[in-house]
XYZ file of C-alpha atoms in Angstrom:
420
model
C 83.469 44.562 49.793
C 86.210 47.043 49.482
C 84.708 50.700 49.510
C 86.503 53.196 47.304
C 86.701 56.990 49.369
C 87.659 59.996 47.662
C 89.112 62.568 49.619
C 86.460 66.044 49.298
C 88.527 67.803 47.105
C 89.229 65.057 44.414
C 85.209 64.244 45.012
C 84.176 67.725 43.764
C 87.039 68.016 41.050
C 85.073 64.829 39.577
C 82.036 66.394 39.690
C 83.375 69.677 37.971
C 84.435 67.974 35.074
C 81.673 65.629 34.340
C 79.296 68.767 34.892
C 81.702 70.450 31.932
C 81.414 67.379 29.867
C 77.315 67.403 30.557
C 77.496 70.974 29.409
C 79.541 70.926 26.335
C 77.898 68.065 24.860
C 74.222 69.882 25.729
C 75.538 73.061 24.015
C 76.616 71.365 20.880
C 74.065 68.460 20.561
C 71.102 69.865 22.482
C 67.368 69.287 21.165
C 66.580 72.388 18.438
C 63.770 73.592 17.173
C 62.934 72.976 13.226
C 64.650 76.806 12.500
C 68.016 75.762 14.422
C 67.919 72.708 12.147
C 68.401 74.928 9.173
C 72.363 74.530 8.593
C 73.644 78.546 7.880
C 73.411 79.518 4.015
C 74.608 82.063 2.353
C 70.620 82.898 1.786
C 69.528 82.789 5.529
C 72.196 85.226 6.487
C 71.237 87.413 3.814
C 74.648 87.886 2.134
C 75.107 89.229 -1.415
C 78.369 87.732 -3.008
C 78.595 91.195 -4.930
C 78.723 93.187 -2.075
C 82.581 95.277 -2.342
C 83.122 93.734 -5.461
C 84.062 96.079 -8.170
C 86.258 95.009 -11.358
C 89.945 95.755 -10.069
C 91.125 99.449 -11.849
C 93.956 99.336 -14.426
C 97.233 99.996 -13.110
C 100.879 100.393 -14.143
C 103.045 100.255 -10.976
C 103.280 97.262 -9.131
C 101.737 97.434 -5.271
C 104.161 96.252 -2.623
C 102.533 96.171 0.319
C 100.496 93.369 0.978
C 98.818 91.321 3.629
C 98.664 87.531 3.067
C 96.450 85.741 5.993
C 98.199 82.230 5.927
C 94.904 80.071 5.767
C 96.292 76.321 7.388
C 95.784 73.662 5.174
C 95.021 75.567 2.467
C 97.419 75.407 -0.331
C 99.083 78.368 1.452
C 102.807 76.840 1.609
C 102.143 77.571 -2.139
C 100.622 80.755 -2.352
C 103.397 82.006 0.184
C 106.388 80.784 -1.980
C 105.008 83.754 -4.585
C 105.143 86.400 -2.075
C 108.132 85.328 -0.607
C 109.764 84.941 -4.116
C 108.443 88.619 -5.025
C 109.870 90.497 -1.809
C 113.089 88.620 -2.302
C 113.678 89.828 -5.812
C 113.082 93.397 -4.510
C 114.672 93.533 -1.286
C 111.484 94.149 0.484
C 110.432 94.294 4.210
C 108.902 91.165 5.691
C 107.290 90.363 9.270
C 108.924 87.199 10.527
C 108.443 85.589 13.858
C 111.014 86.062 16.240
C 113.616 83.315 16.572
C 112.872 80.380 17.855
C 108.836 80.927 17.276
C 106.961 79.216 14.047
C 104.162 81.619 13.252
C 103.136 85.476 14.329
C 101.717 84.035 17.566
C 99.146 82.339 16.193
C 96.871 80.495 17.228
C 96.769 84.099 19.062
C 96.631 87.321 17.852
C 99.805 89.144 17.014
C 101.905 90.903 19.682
C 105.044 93.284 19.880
C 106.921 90.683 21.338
C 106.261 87.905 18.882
C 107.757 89.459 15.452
C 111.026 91.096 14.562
C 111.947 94.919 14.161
C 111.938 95.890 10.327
C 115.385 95.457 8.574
C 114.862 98.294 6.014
C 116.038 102.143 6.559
C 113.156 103.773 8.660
C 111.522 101.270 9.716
C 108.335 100.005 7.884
C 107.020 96.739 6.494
C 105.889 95.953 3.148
C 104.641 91.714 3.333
C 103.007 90.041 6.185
C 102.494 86.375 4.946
C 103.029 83.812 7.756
C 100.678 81.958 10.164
C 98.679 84.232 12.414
C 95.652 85.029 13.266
C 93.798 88.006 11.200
C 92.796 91.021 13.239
C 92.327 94.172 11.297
C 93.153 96.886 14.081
C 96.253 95.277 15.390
C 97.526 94.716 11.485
C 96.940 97.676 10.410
C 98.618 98.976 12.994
C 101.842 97.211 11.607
C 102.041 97.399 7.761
C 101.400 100.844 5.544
C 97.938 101.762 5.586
C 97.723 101.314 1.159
C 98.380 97.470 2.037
C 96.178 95.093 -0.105
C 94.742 92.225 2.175
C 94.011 88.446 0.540
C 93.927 85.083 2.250
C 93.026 81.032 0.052
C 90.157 79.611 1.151
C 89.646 75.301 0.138
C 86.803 73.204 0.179
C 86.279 72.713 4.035
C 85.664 68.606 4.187
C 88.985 68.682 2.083
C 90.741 70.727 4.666
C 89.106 69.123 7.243
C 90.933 65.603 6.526
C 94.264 67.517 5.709
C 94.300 69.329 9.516
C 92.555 65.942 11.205
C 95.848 64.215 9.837
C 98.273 67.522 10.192
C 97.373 68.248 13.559
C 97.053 64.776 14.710
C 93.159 64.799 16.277
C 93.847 61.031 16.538
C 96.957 61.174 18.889
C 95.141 64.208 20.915
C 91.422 62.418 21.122
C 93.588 59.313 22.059
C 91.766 57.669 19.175
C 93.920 54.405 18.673
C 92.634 52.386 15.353
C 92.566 52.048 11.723
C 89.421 54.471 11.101
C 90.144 57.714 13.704
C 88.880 60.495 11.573
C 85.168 58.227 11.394
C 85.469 57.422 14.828
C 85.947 61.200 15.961
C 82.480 62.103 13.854
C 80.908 59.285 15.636
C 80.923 61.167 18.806
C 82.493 64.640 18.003
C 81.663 66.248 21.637
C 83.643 63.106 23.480
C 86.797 63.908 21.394
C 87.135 67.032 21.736
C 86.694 66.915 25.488
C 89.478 65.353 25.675
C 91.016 67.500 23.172
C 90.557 70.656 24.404
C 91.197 69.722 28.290
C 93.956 71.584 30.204
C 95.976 68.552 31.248
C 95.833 66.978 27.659
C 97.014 70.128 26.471
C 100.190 70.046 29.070
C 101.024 66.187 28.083
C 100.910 66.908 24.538
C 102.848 70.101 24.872
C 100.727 71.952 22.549
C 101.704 75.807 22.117
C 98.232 76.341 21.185
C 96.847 75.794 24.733
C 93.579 74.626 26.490
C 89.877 75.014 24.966
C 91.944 74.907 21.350
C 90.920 72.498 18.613
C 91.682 71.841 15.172
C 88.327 70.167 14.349
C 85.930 72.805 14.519
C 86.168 76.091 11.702
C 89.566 76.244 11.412
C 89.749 78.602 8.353
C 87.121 80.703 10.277
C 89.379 80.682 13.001
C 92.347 81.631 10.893
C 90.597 84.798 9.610
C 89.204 85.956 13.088
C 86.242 84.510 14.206
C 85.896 84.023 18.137
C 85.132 80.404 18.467
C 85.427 81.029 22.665
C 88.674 78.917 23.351
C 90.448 81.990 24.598
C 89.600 82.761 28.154
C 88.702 86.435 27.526
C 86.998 85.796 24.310
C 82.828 84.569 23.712
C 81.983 81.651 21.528
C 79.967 83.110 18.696
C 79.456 80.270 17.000
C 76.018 80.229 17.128
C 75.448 84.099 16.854
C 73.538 84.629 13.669
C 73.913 87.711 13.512
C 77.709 88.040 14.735
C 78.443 85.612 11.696
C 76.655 87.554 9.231
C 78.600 90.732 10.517
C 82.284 89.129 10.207
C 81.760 87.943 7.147
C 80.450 91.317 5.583
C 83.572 93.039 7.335
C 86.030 90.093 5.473
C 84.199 91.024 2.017
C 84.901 94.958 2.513
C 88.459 94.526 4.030
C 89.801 92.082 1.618
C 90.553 92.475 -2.112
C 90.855 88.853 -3.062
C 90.028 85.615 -1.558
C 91.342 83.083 -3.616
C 90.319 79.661 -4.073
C 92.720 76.583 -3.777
C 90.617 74.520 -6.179
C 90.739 77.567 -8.412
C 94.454 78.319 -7.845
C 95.168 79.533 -11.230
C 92.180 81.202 -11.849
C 92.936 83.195 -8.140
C 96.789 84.462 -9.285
C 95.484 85.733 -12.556
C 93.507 87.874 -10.127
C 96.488 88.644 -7.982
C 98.734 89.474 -10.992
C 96.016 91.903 -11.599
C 95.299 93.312 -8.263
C 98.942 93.782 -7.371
C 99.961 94.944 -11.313
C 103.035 92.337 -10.965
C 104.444 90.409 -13.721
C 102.857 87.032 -14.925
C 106.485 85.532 -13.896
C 105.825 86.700 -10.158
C 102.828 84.458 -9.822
C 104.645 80.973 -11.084
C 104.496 78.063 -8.845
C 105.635 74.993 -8.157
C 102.840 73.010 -5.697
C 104.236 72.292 -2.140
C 104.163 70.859 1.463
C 100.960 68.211 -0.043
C 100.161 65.664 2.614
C 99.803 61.776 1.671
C 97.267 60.022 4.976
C 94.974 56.607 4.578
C 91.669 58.448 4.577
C 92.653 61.315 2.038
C 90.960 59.898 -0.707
C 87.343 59.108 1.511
C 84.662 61.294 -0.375
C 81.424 63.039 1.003
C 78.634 60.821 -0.424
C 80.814 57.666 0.565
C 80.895 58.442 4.248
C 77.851 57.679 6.439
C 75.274 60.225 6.225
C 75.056 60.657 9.628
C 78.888 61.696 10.438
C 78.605 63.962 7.245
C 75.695 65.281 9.436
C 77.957 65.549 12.532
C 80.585 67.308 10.828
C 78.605 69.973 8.725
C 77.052 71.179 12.120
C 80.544 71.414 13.823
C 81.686 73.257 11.307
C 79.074 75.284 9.316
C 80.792 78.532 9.686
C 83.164 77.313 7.836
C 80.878 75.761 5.146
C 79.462 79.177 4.702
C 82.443 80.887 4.945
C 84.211 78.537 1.505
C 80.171 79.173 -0.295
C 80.167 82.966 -0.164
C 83.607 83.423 -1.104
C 83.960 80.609 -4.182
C 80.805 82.604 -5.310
C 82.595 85.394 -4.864
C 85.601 84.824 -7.188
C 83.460 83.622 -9.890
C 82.230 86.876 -9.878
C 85.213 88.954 -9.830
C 86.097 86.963 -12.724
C 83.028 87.718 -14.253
C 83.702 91.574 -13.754
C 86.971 91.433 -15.487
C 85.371 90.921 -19.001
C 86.767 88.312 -21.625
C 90.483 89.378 -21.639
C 90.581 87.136 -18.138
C 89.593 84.735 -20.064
C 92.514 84.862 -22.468
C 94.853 85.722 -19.926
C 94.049 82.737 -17.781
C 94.601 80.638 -20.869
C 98.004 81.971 -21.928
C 98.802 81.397 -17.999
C 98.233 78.101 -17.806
C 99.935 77.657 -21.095
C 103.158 79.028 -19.622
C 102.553 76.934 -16.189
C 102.874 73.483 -18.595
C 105.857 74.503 -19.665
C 107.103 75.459 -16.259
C 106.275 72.397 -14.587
C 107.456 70.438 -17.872
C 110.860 71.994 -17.545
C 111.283 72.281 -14.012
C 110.284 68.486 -13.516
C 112.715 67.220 -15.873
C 114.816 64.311 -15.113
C 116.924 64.602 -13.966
C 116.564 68.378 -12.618
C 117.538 71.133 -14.867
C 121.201 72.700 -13.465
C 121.094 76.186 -12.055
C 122.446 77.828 -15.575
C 120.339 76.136 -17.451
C 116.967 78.204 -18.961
C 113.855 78.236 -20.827
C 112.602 80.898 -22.628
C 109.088 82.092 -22.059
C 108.406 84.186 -25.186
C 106.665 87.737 -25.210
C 102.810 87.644 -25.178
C 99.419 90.199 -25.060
C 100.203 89.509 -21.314
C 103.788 89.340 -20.287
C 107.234 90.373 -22.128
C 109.920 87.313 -22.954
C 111.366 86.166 -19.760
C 113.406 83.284 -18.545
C 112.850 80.531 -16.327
C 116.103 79.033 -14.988
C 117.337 75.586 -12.987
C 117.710 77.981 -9.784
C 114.066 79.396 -10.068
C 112.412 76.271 -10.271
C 114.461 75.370 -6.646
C 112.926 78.919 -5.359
C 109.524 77.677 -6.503
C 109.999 74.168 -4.723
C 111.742 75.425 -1.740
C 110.980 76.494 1.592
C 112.276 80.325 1.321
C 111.958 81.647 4.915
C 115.096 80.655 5.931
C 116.437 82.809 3.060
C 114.459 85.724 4.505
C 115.597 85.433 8.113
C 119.090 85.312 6.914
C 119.190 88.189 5.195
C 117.873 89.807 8.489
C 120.383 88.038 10.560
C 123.096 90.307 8.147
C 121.490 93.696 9.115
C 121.671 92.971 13.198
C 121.199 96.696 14.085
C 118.328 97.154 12.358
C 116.802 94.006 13.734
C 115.870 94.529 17.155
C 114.706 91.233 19.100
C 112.422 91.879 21.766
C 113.363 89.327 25.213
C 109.984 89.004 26.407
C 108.831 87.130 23.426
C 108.956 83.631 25.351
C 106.411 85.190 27.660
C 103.514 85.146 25.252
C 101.651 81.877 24.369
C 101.638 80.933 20.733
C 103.530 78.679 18.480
């Protein structure tokens, strides 16, 4: 019989890693007592969904500054074609990744290095709205201190499937048949082993680097939350009280959280918070993924993966509860004119969509008239602005930078720093 010898160092690498795998499944999937079992609530964390809400004060000058936290997955492709749209029309300041980089260095924090110089007369920025990842001292440290801050929240088993099939947790689990998203909540702390390891990282050149996942709070992620896969940061993800604390600091700092299964409802809030025009909150819906397993529902899916995935990602599931609550709310605050409003808004988006979706497309020149209301004076909608709505307008943006060169300085180092 044919022995197998491992040389001493290849022996003990072995043993590292299974002791890791030991661990992280132990740490996830441990024995608990009957108060661990309790799933976090909005009640056992002992927030109050009024807390820093106040109805929003009447204003008559639109507010230009304003901080947009790019939630993945979220409708946000959307939401960002509206602030796009509105700094375009007023020749405002945006920060945009430096060339040849996707996002503000997410899934890191923003650096110097990974955005672009301001392109208007003294410096200055006035919208921050692509992918990063929110952190209130090093922001604030960028854009005007009178900047409003919102982010888009969606229903987390929703955004769940929509980032399984975006970020391809099939291809990086090396799940390989026709069920991988029901397979990977069989066995959640296998996967993302093998998710999360350095050397899958390398052979899937990933820009988000080791200990990163997409399977585990990624909203929470998005707006902050340490979930430990940077070296120099903890996993809090079972901190009580560090949980309760973060989410109390994103109810002070930000004036709106809107909802993507309340989209409409969430830019008649915006119109109001930001005084802008009911024309600078149109849409057109974008970027919408089409996958097999889109259309699998929660009370259809084993009870016991449901489990699987509601612990994984609870901070999350909190995270959607307290905030939905939240906007109902603020709406509530606002006193029956919202009401009207948001009816005379969704009036106009029929039309808009009705027109824009024609068949074949409506030519640049050609308009509709939206006529003068309680809430908005006569405006028109043309051929060209129902393309702006559709389109992808960041490329617009950096080449209007790309025109003012000497007021655009690039940093070199910015292929130094990890990030996407």
């Amino acid at each position: 019989m044919n022995v197998i010898r491992l040389r001493p160092i290849v022996f003990w690498r072995v043993v590292v890693f299974l002791t890791v795998c030991g661990l992280f499944r132990f740490v996830l999937y441990s024995p608990k007592t009957s108060q661990d079992d309790t799933l976090l609530s909005i009640e056992n964390l002992g927030l109050d969904v009024s807390y820093g809400v106040e109805p929003y004060p009447t204003c008559t000058v639109e507010r230009r500054n304003v901080v947009f936290i790019k939630n993945h997955k979220c409708g946000s492709d959307t939401a960002t074609n509206v602030f796009h749209r509105f700094g375009l029309d007023r020749g405002l300041s945006f920060v945009l990744a430096v060339p040849g980089r996707m996002t503000l260095n997410w899934p890191y924090v923003i650096e110097p290095g990974t955005y672009r110089a301001s392109k208007a007369d003294g410096g200055g920025f006035n919208i921050m709205c692509e992918h990063q990842i929110y952190n209130e001292r090093i922001i604030s440290a960028i854009m005007p201190f009178n900047s409003e801050y919102t982010t888009i929240l969606r229903e987390p088993f929703s955004r769940f499937k929509s980032a399984f099939n975006f970020f391809r947790l099939e291809w990086r689990a090396d799940i390989h048949n026709t069920k991988p998203m029901l397979t990977y909540l069989e066995d959640i702390p296998r996967y993302e082993i093998h998710i999360r390891s350095p050397s899958n990282t390398q052979s899937k050149k990933s820009c988000m680097g080791p200990g990163w996942t997409a399977g585990q709070n990624g909203m929470s992620l998005d707006l902050g939350f340490d979930n430990g896969f940077q070296l120099d940061v903890l996993d809090q993800t079972n901190n009580v009280t560090y949980i309760r604390q973060w989410l109390q600091k994103l109810q002070k700092r930000f004036g709106l959280v809107m909802i993507m299964e309340h989209f409409e409802e969430s830019l008649v809030l915006l119109r109001r918070l930001m005084c802008w025009r009911l024309q600078d909150v149109l849409y057109l819906v974008r970027n919408v993924g089409h996958y097999n397993f889109k259309t699998l529902q929660l009370d259809t899916i084993d009870p016991k993966l449901m489990d699987n995935y509601r612990r994984f990602n609870q901070v999350d599931i909190v995270l959607y509860d307290l905030f939905n609550k939240t906007l109902w709310r603020r709406i509530e605050l606002e006193g029956p004119g919202y009401a009207d409003e948001l009816r005379q808004f969704k009036g106009v988006m029929e039309k808009v969509r009705e027109f824009c979706y024609t068949v074949p497309p409506p030519s640049n020149d050609t308009q509709m008239v939206i006529p003068k209301s309680d809430w908005n004076e006569a405006f028109p909608v043309t051929g060209f602005y129902c393309l702006r709505m559709a389109n992808r307008l960041y490329n617009d943006i950096t080449y209007i930078y790309q025109k003012n060169p000497k007021k655009v300085r690039m940093s070199r180092q910015w292929d130094k720093v990890p990030g996407c």
